[in-house]
């Protein structure tokens, strides 16, 4: 392709720009060869004419197509040059916020200056195990690549992190360390990774400082080696440090600080423990105040110092050493502040003896003050003949002091690093390691000194190693693909390195000048000019004679030679060091004694640890008196060579950190600073090397998928894709040198992919135009047809409208005529009605007027008559009252006169002496009372007299008035009596009317008040009734409300309980999972211990070995008191000596439970014995007739004696068993200590067996003997006459009293016991009657006494109970009285409310009491039912035994033997086996069973068989058998699952069987809650004797473990398929296109490879899962939960990959995802699994697919996205939008403004900060109860199981 074709119109190019470095422009005119300029249009539409250098023919760089912008790998760009790299990084950083980008083998990391959520544990797990090209660029991807190559190639790895100060080197190294710590994990309990991370605060404190570019700049380099064992677990670490900037201790530039530790120590100087340091503020010391401001914004030095101290403590540095370290640091500050005074001659100096800082320096370091004062100002010169002491000038003293301070700090730095390495050291053998190098990048400042020279020298070495590695990889790639190898010319910086380190190079000349006594920096510079002026990499500045320029690989750097010699010498005088060696503090002395070691550690100049040592080839010679060690340059060169040897021996991985701006602004990109660092860090060199060869590489399959639109139709007929690609390229690209065909890839020169993209875009553009033309024509035709149809429709509707309007007009005219007719008629009718109504009204008013006149006249006459009547009555009453008043006055006057006379007589009588004497008799005590009465009477008299006088005057006046009226009346008789009478009548009438009116008023008032009172009473009654009704309503409302609230609360509580249950279930299942992991680890350790034990030699028994040797929660040796001794011995033999000793701890724990069970057993046995005695009593009541009838008594006595004997023997055997176990444990300890053989143990077991057998023989002999004695005695008792027995009984004192039947039976039992226990029969009479009577009386007396005591106790308890009830009633009455008194003080409303509350509280308490009572009754009922079942079982067994005994007796009665035929019985659903067959049962049914063997049998058949065996053991009441069988079953299942830990079918098989066994134990447990669906036949198969609730819990836990293993296996089988099937495979052919990829190829990009899966593969796998689980009878609920978990895993893995891969975030991927999800949903519906909730777990993935397909431009689009993506978090939405990548040029990228709009709208969400989904999350599993419809007797056992030893019962 010619230049003219490339530089055509509309082509975009890059031109240089002084501000933005490179600027984009577009050609407005085609370029022709020979043109001197280009016509360009800039992005701001400015027209520019760009000149071209015709001689060099340098055209501007071409710009890549937009489809390639933003690629993960810079080598994927078609045009590889500086502007393309810079623009790609800028777009990724600013628009997509991606800080990581690949550049071939280099990871470019741009510091965002902001915390990003991309470093969590979920991201680590997402990158773990992935290939480097499969995911987006990340530091974790580089770390995973290093870890994977270490494990795969078994070769050590290195990660080289470099960059400028502030670029983020330390943070990147820290994240790489965190990745190794998480993925590798620590193999031991000492977490090395935590200690390595904990060393960061210490190293930052002593090695970091504030610079002008970074507030926390590392002023040293470090290389951390992380050691791994053979399993690739972290076992240790080691740190080396390089080139500590010691000059910073004594000098800081403006706006910089010293090391952080100095300021931290000054900030903490006020603490009590630091008082002796004599420190003050940092501004007061010379070494910390040279840079100006001593603080950093946002940094608290005191808080950081506390973190530093904590880190020291964590790494094991003792408190005393910490104080010594801080003393040394403080002494350096004091040393820098010592005042040095120059003498007059200028050649000598002195220090004041009273200098406070020097005193503090000597005190803190423990050295002599006078010595240090002298040798700070003097030096010693040693010659061959004698020694001189010489004074020093002021500048020499200051230099010596500074050198001493730097040396002390460097030695302390090395000591701290050494102790950190000791803390990180391990004694285990290291198999391999990964090194992380955090080293300074290329530096250039305005003034560059010795430090910059060493740093750039190190970067030259690293760049040389980097170039050679890149060149080597390119060569390997070409050779692997069989491409003809052509030598690529790349920059080799070996000449520059030779200039520095070769013989007579810069470092050699510097060391030589340092040896010269009078050597100066100027002389050294002059030697450099003379020696290296001809070198291409060395230049001399024009304006300076003390500087020199070195042309480095990145840039030219000018170094100022001032200070080179002094820094290289690092002169510390020996006399000063000797003083420090003599310090009284051990740490200070040790710091400087280390230098005398023949094999010194890496020097303090580079600050490395002691792991890598430098041994001189020659014996060390004594240093001169002036220098204490080798030069710094020599040390640094040596350590750098060691580092390069280490790196060359490892596989390197490169991380280049870029600082985007100097202002530390988040996501702000400065192109100038970025391109400067890209040139310096070697990224552009990598680009140049790649561009020199074939940078673009395509797999044949990817190339075909991308560019098949350029293939002709006839070429597609060929099935060989390689041949198609060859023919296409040969037709499209004419120059064969532009591409090469490799074995698996096609290699292109730079720019060829862009050309192919242009052809592809032109093809698409042509096709698009054709499609648009056709579609637009079709749209116009459709539009014309639609317009024509609309026109015809409009015409039809208009004509119809006109016709309808004419008809409407005619209809309206007709209606108007009708309306007028009716309206006129209505008006005439209304006028007539109006006149008629007016006439009727006039007539009515006239007639009413006449009637009213007549009524008024009659009314006036009636009123006059009434007035006359009342006046006459009043006059008569008035006359009577006047006469009565006169009579009363006369009576009063007469009575007054008579009273006065009587009073006078009384006074005369009162004055006489006799009267006084008579009155005084007995009246002495009444003087006071009489006096009081006299006073009261006097007062009363006065009032009466006053009233009397008033009344007299009134009556006098009335009499006078009456006299006057009488006279006046007499006079008026003669004048006009009628008028006076009339007036009097009128007045009387008026008074009468007034009186009537007053009476009426009073009556009205009375009646009104009475009515009001009645009304008020009625109202009060109504109000009372209303209050009562309201009270009832309130009561009802409160009750209803309480019920509603209770219901609501109960619903809420149920929801909360369900949620808590789910959380608790999840936590519990996690604990079960952890337990299974610990159990697995324990098994592994036990296997290792077994292997160790099998090896010959000395071995020791672990003292802390777990007691759970049987893989279950129960002891392996039964400790029940009911257990058989032989079984216990057999178990001891089987399990062995060690386990028997270890199970003693479990035995002690279960001892209490055993005693409780023993007590319950004894109670039940006593009750059984009582029942047996009742039966025996019934037999004895019958009259004995023959000797044969006595046999039942003999059998009963034999059984009783045998039971008693067995009990006593059982107790003895238990004691023997305990003693045996104790002896076994002691013997075990002795064997462990003496390493003896187990012969003594087997001998002890044999002896115990022999003793046991002998004991059984003796026991049978004793039982037979005692049976004969008792039988003979009973015969003698039966042969006696009945009368003596009656007489004997009647002679007893209590014979008349009633004796209870049970008491009598117990008395008889006591007699029997006495007979059985008695061995001396001599004390009885001949027939033993006296002894029996005596023993019987004793038993009866004891029974009566016990009954009496029991009754007295019951009486006392009843009295106490009644007293307590009485006290409770009294308290209740007092409370009610107090409540009643309080209630009376309240208002009526409050009283009502208070009463309601009291009633509610009373009802609540009663309700609670009733609930408690009901619970107690239900509990008692369950207990009684269980006891009843047990008693019924025992009664049935007893009846069966009696029937068997009777049949035996009848058989003995026969004279001849007959054959008894056994009657066939039905199968009862029980299987019997012998104890010794248990191991065979477990082996055939569990361990060796294959699921294929039961293909045609009943599902879960092993579970049914095991339950039938358990049921038989329950039927025989053998708890040892039940325990042993269940424990062996559980252990067998665990062993099978451990052996087949990756077999889905086997795991599913045992999950279904374990669940079925659990369901059987529930279904047949006897609990009514599990028996609701049982048939009557199934209820007969319930367990009778044992409650296996604890084993149900163990089986439930085992089911959880199996379920988790099943999910793990299924996920392990599905996970490799998910990404390929869901994201990469083309479910819809031709939809997706492949974009160009760079150096990092995706591992699954090859469609024909082995790692490619399609969706059908996932569906086939899930079909297999579903078929296996259904065939094996797994519960449907569990199947639903399994697929819900698997679909969640598919969702999580797919979405996490989508969030971490830019190449799959496209519209076509969204379409593929939606299609794939729909296929999965269809599969769920087809398998009837849609109710499992699996679709809901896929909701985030569904929304992510929709988000990829939605429009992303306008505000409405943003709102639609926010409303749709509810299951995605804000970070996930923004991440997908940032990752969205168009696959062709017709799509548009998502703008930054749109993403900001989305973020603003989603700001209110409270989403979690986690970006990725937790793929390892597991939903808690629930095992619902699922009873079986099968009965046990219907189950058939196939012969293939080899279970012939099982007998059907």
mmCIF file with all atom_site columns, N, CA and C in Angstrom, residues 12 14 63-74 76-78 84 86-92 95-96 1635-1636 1702 1780-1782 1789:
data_model
loop_
_atom_site.group_PDB
_atom_site.id
_atom_site.type_symbol
_atom_site.label_atom_id
_atom_site.label_alt_id
_atom_site.label_comp_id
_atom_site.label_asym_id
_atom_site.label_entity_id
_atom_site.label_seq_id
_atom_site.pdbx_PDB_ins_code
_atom_site.Cartn_x
_atom_site.Cartn_y
_atom_site.Cartn_z
_atom_site.occupancy
_atom_site.B_iso_or_equiv
_atom_site.pdbx_formal_charge
_atom_site.auth_seq_id
_atom_site.auth_comp_id
_atom_site.auth_asym_id
_atom_site.auth_atom_id
_atom_site.pdbx_PDB_model_num
ATOM 1   N N  . UNK A 1 12   ? -6.655  10.664 9.669  1.00 0.00 ? 12   UNK A N  1
ATOM 2   C CA . UNK A 1 12   ? -6.293  11.384 10.891 1.00 0.00 ? 12   UNK A CA 1
ATOM 3   C C  . UNK A 1 12   ? -4.855  11.073 11.263 1.00 0.00 ? 12   UNK A C  1
ATOM 4   N N  . UNK A 1 14   ? -1.225  12.468 13.862 1.00 0.00 ? 14   UNK A N  1
ATOM 5   C CA . UNK A 1 14   ? -0.760  13.118 15.087 1.00 0.00 ? 14   UNK A CA 1
ATOM 6   C C  . UNK A 1 14   ? 0.349   14.111 14.721 1.00 0.00 ? 14   UNK A C  1
ATOM 7   N N  . UNK A 1 63   ? -2.988  8.009  12.919 1.00 0.00 ? 63   UNK A N  1
ATOM 8   C CA . UNK A 1 63   ? -3.799  7.699  14.095 1.00 0.00 ? 63   UNK A CA 1
ATOM 9   C C  . UNK A 1 63   ? -4.539  6.379  13.888 1.00 0.00 ? 63   UNK A C  1
ATOM 10  N N  . UNK A 1 64   ? -4.631  5.591  14.925 1.00 0.00 ? 64   UNK A N  1
ATOM 11  C CA . UNK A 1 64   ? -5.330  4.303  14.851 1.00 0.00 ? 64   UNK A CA 1
ATOM 12  C C  . UNK A 1 64   ? -6.833  4.523  14.698 1.00 0.00 ? 64   UNK A C  1
ATOM 13  N N  . UNK A 1 65   ? -7.522  3.555  14.110 1.00 0.00 ? 65   UNK A N  1
ATOM 14  C CA . UNK A 1 65   ? -8.994  3.661  14.045 1.00 0.00 ? 65   UNK A CA 1
ATOM 15  C C  . UNK A 1 65   ? -9.594  3.702  15.458 1.00 0.00 ? 65   UNK A C  1
ATOM 16  N N  . UNK A 1 66   ? -10.761 4.291  15.562 1.00 0.00 ? 66   UNK A N  1
ATOM 17  C CA . UNK A 1 66   ? -11.404 4.395  16.881 1.00 0.00 ? 66   UNK A CA 1
ATOM 18  C C  . UNK A 1 66   ? -11.723 3.038  17.477 1.00 0.00 ? 66   UNK A C  1
ATOM 19  N N  . UNK A 1 67   ? -11.878 2.049  16.613 1.00 0.00 ? 67   UNK A N  1
ATOM 20  C CA . UNK A 1 67   ? -12.214 0.709  17.126 1.00 0.00 ? 67   UNK A CA 1
ATOM 21  C C  . UNK A 1 67   ? -11.068 0.148  17.949 1.00 0.00 ? 67   UNK A C  1
ATOM 22  N N  . UNK A 1 68   ? -9.835  0.618  17.705 1.00 0.00 ? 68   UNK A N  1
ATOM 23  C CA . UNK A 1 68   ? -8.673  0.115  18.428 1.00 0.00 ? 68   UNK A CA 1
ATOM 24  C C  . UNK A 1 68   ? -8.313  0.960  19.639 1.00 0.00 ? 68   UNK A C  1
ATOM 25  N N  . UNK A 1 69   ? -8.951  2.090  19.810 1.00 0.00 ? 69   UNK A N  1
ATOM 26  C CA . UNK A 1 69   ? -8.615  2.983  20.931 1.00 0.00 ? 69   UNK A CA 1
ATOM 27  C C  . UNK A 1 69   ? -9.194  2.407  22.218 1.00 0.00 ? 69   UNK A C  1
ATOM 28  N N  . UNK A 1 70   ? -8.389  2.462  23.265 1.00 0.00 ? 70   UNK A N  1
ATOM 29  C CA . UNK A 1 70   ? -8.834  1.957  24.560 1.00 0.00 ? 70   UNK A CA 1
ATOM 30  C C  . UNK A 1 70   ? -8.549  0.490  24.765 1.00 0.00 ? 70   UNK A C  1
ATOM 31  N N  . UNK A 1 71   ? -7.630  -0.095 23.978 1.00 0.00 ? 71   UNK A N  1
ATOM 32  C CA . UNK A 1 71   ? -7.330  -1.517 24.090 1.00 0.00 ? 71   UNK A CA 1
ATOM 33  C C  . UNK A 1 71   ? -6.604  -1.821 25.397 1.00 0.00 ? 71   UNK A C  1
ATOM 34  N N  . UNK A 1 72   ? -6.786  -3.062 25.851 1.00 0.00 ? 72   UNK A N  1
ATOM 35  C CA . UNK A 1 72   ? -6.099  -3.497 27.076 1.00 0.00 ? 72   UNK A CA 1
ATOM 36  C C  . UNK A 1 72   ? -4.594  -3.588 26.885 1.00 0.00 ? 72   UNK A C  1
ATOM 37  N N  . UNK A 1 73   ? -4.179  -3.936 25.679 1.00 0.00 ? 73   UNK A N  1
ATOM 38  C CA . UNK A 1 73   ? -2.760  -4.125 25.403 1.00 0.00 ? 73   UNK A CA 1
ATOM 39  C C  . UNK A 1 73   ? -2.345  -3.135 24.327 1.00 0.00 ? 73   UNK A C  1
ATOM 40  N N  . UNK A 1 74   ? -1.295  -2.385 24.628 1.00 0.00 ? 74   UNK A N  1
ATOM 41  C CA . UNK A 1 74   ? -0.842  -1.379 23.664 1.00 0.00 ? 74   UNK A CA 1
ATOM 42  C C  . UNK A 1 74   ? -0.309  -2.014 22.393 1.00 0.00 ? 74   UNK A C  1
ATOM 43  N N  . UNK A 1 76   ? -1.660  -4.228 20.769 1.00 0.00 ? 76   UNK A N  1
ATOM 44  C CA . UNK A 1 76   ? -2.772  -4.530 19.854 1.00 0.00 ? 76   UNK A CA 1
ATOM 45  C C  . UNK A 1 76   ? -3.052  -3.389 18.900 1.00 0.00 ? 76   UNK A C  1
ATOM 46  N N  . UNK A 1 77   ? -2.436  -2.231 19.131 1.00 0.00 ? 77   UNK A N  1
ATOM 47  C CA . UNK A 1 77   ? -2.633  -1.100 18.230 1.00 0.00 ? 77   UNK A CA 1
ATOM 48  C C  . UNK A 1 77   ? -1.953  -1.379 16.902 1.00 0.00 ? 77   UNK A C  1
ATOM 49  N N  . UNK A 1 78   ? -2.601  -0.944 15.874 1.00 0.00 ? 78   UNK A N  1
ATOM 50  C CA . UNK A 1 78   ? -2.038  -1.185 14.545 1.00 0.00 ? 78   UNK A CA 1
ATOM 51  C C  . UNK A 1 78   ? -0.810  -0.305 14.310 1.00 0.00 ? 78   UNK A C  1
ATOM 52  N N  . UNK A 1 84   ? 0.305   7.249  19.823 1.00 0.00 ? 84   UNK A N  1
ATOM 53  C CA . UNK A 1 84   ? -0.748  6.239  19.960 1.00 0.00 ? 84   UNK A CA 1
ATOM 54  C C  . UNK A 1 84   ? -0.763  5.664  21.372 1.00 0.00 ? 84   UNK A C  1
ATOM 55  N N  . UNK A 1 86   ? 0.406   7.123  24.132 1.00 0.00 ? 86   UNK A N  1
ATOM 56  C CA . UNK A 1 86   ? -0.030  8.164  25.078 1.00 0.00 ? 86   UNK A CA 1
ATOM 57  C C  . UNK A 1 86   ? -1.541  8.373  25.008 1.00 0.00 ? 86   UNK A C  1
ATOM 58  N N  . UNK A 1 87   ? -2.107  8.395  23.804 1.00 0.00 ? 87   UNK A N  1
ATOM 59  C CA . UNK A 1 87   ? -3.542  8.606  23.665 1.00 0.00 ? 87   UNK A CA 1
ATOM 60  C C  . UNK A 1 87   ? -4.336  7.417  24.227 1.00 0.00 ? 87   UNK A C  1
ATOM 61  N N  . UNK A 1 88   ? -3.861  6.208  23.987 1.00 0.00 ? 88   UNK A N  1
ATOM 62  C CA . UNK A 1 88   ? -4.565  5.036  24.511 1.00 0.00 ? 88   UNK A CA 1
ATOM 63  C C  . UNK A 1 88   ? -4.574  5.028  26.042 1.00 0.00 ? 88   UNK A C  1
ATOM 64  N N  . UNK A 1 89   ? -3.438  5.357  26.642 1.00 0.00 ? 89   UNK A N  1
ATOM 65  C CA . UNK A 1 89   ? -3.386  5.435  28.107 1.00 0.00 ? 89   UNK A CA 1
ATOM 66  C C  . UNK A 1 89   ? -4.293  6.537  28.629 1.00 0.00 ? 89   UNK A C  1
ATOM 67  N N  . UNK A 1 90   ? -4.324  7.659  27.944 1.00 0.00 ? 90   UNK A N  1
ATOM 68  C CA . UNK A 1 90   ? -5.157  8.777  28.389 1.00 0.00 ? 90   UNK A CA 1
ATOM 69  C C  . UNK A 1 90   ? -6.639  8.434  28.323 1.00 0.00 ? 90   UNK A C  1
ATOM 70  N N  . UNK A 1 91   ? -7.044  7.792  27.215 1.00 0.00 ? 91   UNK A N  1
ATOM 71  C CA . UNK A 1 91   ? -8.456  7.420  27.074 1.00 0.00 ? 91   UNK A CA 1
ATOM 72  C C  . UNK A 1 91   ? -8.854  6.410  28.141 1.00 0.00 ? 91   UNK A C  1
ATOM 73  N N  . UNK A 1 92   ? -8.033  5.422  28.367 1.00 0.00 ? 92   UNK A N  1
ATOM 74  C CA . UNK A 1 92   ? -8.358  4.413  29.387 1.00 0.00 ? 92   UNK A CA 1
ATOM 75  C C  . UNK A 1 92   ? -8.394  5.029  30.782 1.00 0.00 ? 92   UNK A C  1
ATOM 76  N N  . UNK A 1 95   ? -11.410 8.328  30.590 1.00 0.00 ? 95   UNK A N  1
ATOM 77  C CA . UNK A 1 95   ? -12.781 7.997  30.202 1.00 0.00 ? 95   UNK A CA 1
ATOM 78  C C  . UNK A 1 95   ? -13.272 6.714  30.864 1.00 0.00 ? 95   UNK A C  1
ATOM 79  N N  . UNK A 1 96   ? -12.437 5.693  30.935 1.00 0.00 ? 96   UNK A N  1
ATOM 80  C CA . UNK A 1 96   ? -12.860 4.414  31.515 1.00 0.00 ? 96   UNK A CA 1
ATOM 81  C C  . UNK A 1 96   ? -12.379 4.212  32.930 1.00 0.00 ? 96   UNK A C  1
ATOM 82  N N  . UNK A 1 1635 ? -12.193 -8.528 18.059 1.00 0.00 ? 1635 UNK A N  1
ATOM 83  C CA . UNK A 1 1635 ? -11.348 -7.358 17.906 1.00 0.00 ? 1635 UNK A CA 1
ATOM 84  C C  . UNK A 1 1635 ? -9.887  -7.774 17.912 1.00 0.00 ? 1635 UNK A C  1
ATOM 85  N N  . UNK A 1 1636 ? -9.022  -6.944 17.417 1.00 0.00 ? 1636 UNK A N  1
ATOM 86  C CA . UNK A 1 1636 ? -7.588  -7.269 17.462 1.00 0.00 ? 1636 UNK A CA 1
ATOM 87  C C  . UNK A 1 1636 ? -7.103  -7.368 18.901 1.00 0.00 ? 1636 UNK A C  1
ATOM 88  N N  . UNK A 1 1702 ? -12.910 -6.274 29.284 1.00 0.00 ? 1702 UNK A N  1
ATOM 89  C CA . UNK A 1 1702 ? -13.371 -5.227 28.377 1.00 0.00 ? 1702 UNK A CA 1
ATOM 90  C C  . UNK A 1 1702 ? -13.822 -5.787 27.044 1.00 0.00 ? 1702 UNK A C  1
ATOM 91  N N  . UNK A 1 1780 ? -17.806 -0.764 28.272 1.00 0.00 ? 1780 UNK A N  1
ATOM 92  C CA . UNK A 1 1780 ? -18.534 -0.988 27.018 1.00 0.00 ? 1780 UNK A CA 1
ATOM 93  C C  . UNK A 1 1780 ? -17.653 -0.625 25.828 1.00 0.00 ? 1780 UNK A C  1
ATOM 94  N N  . UNK A 1 1781 ? -17.531 -1.558 24.894 1.00 0.00 ? 1781 UNK A N  1
ATOM 95  C CA . UNK A 1 1781 ? -16.614 -1.405 23.760 1.00 0.00 ? 1781 UNK A CA 1
ATOM 96  C C  . UNK A 1 1781 ? -17.355 -1.680 22.466 1.00 0.00 ? 1781 UNK A C  1
ATOM 97  N N  . UNK A 1 1782 ? -17.354 -0.757 21.527 1.00 0.00 ? 1782 UNK A N  1
ATOM 98  C CA . UNK A 1 1782 ? -17.959 -1.037 20.218 1.00 0.00 ? 1782 UNK A CA 1
ATOM 99  C C  . UNK A 1 1782 ? -17.110 -2.051 19.450 1.00 0.00 ? 1782 UNK A C  1
ATOM 100 N N  . UNK A 1 1789 ? -19.145 5.017  21.511 1.00 0.00 ? 1789 UNK A N  1
ATOM 101 C CA . UNK A 1 1789 ? -18.759 4.755  22.885 1.00 0.00 ? 1789 UNK A CA 1
ATOM 102 C C  . UNK A 1 1789 ? -19.682 5.497  23.849 1.00 0.00 ? 1789 UNK A C  1
#
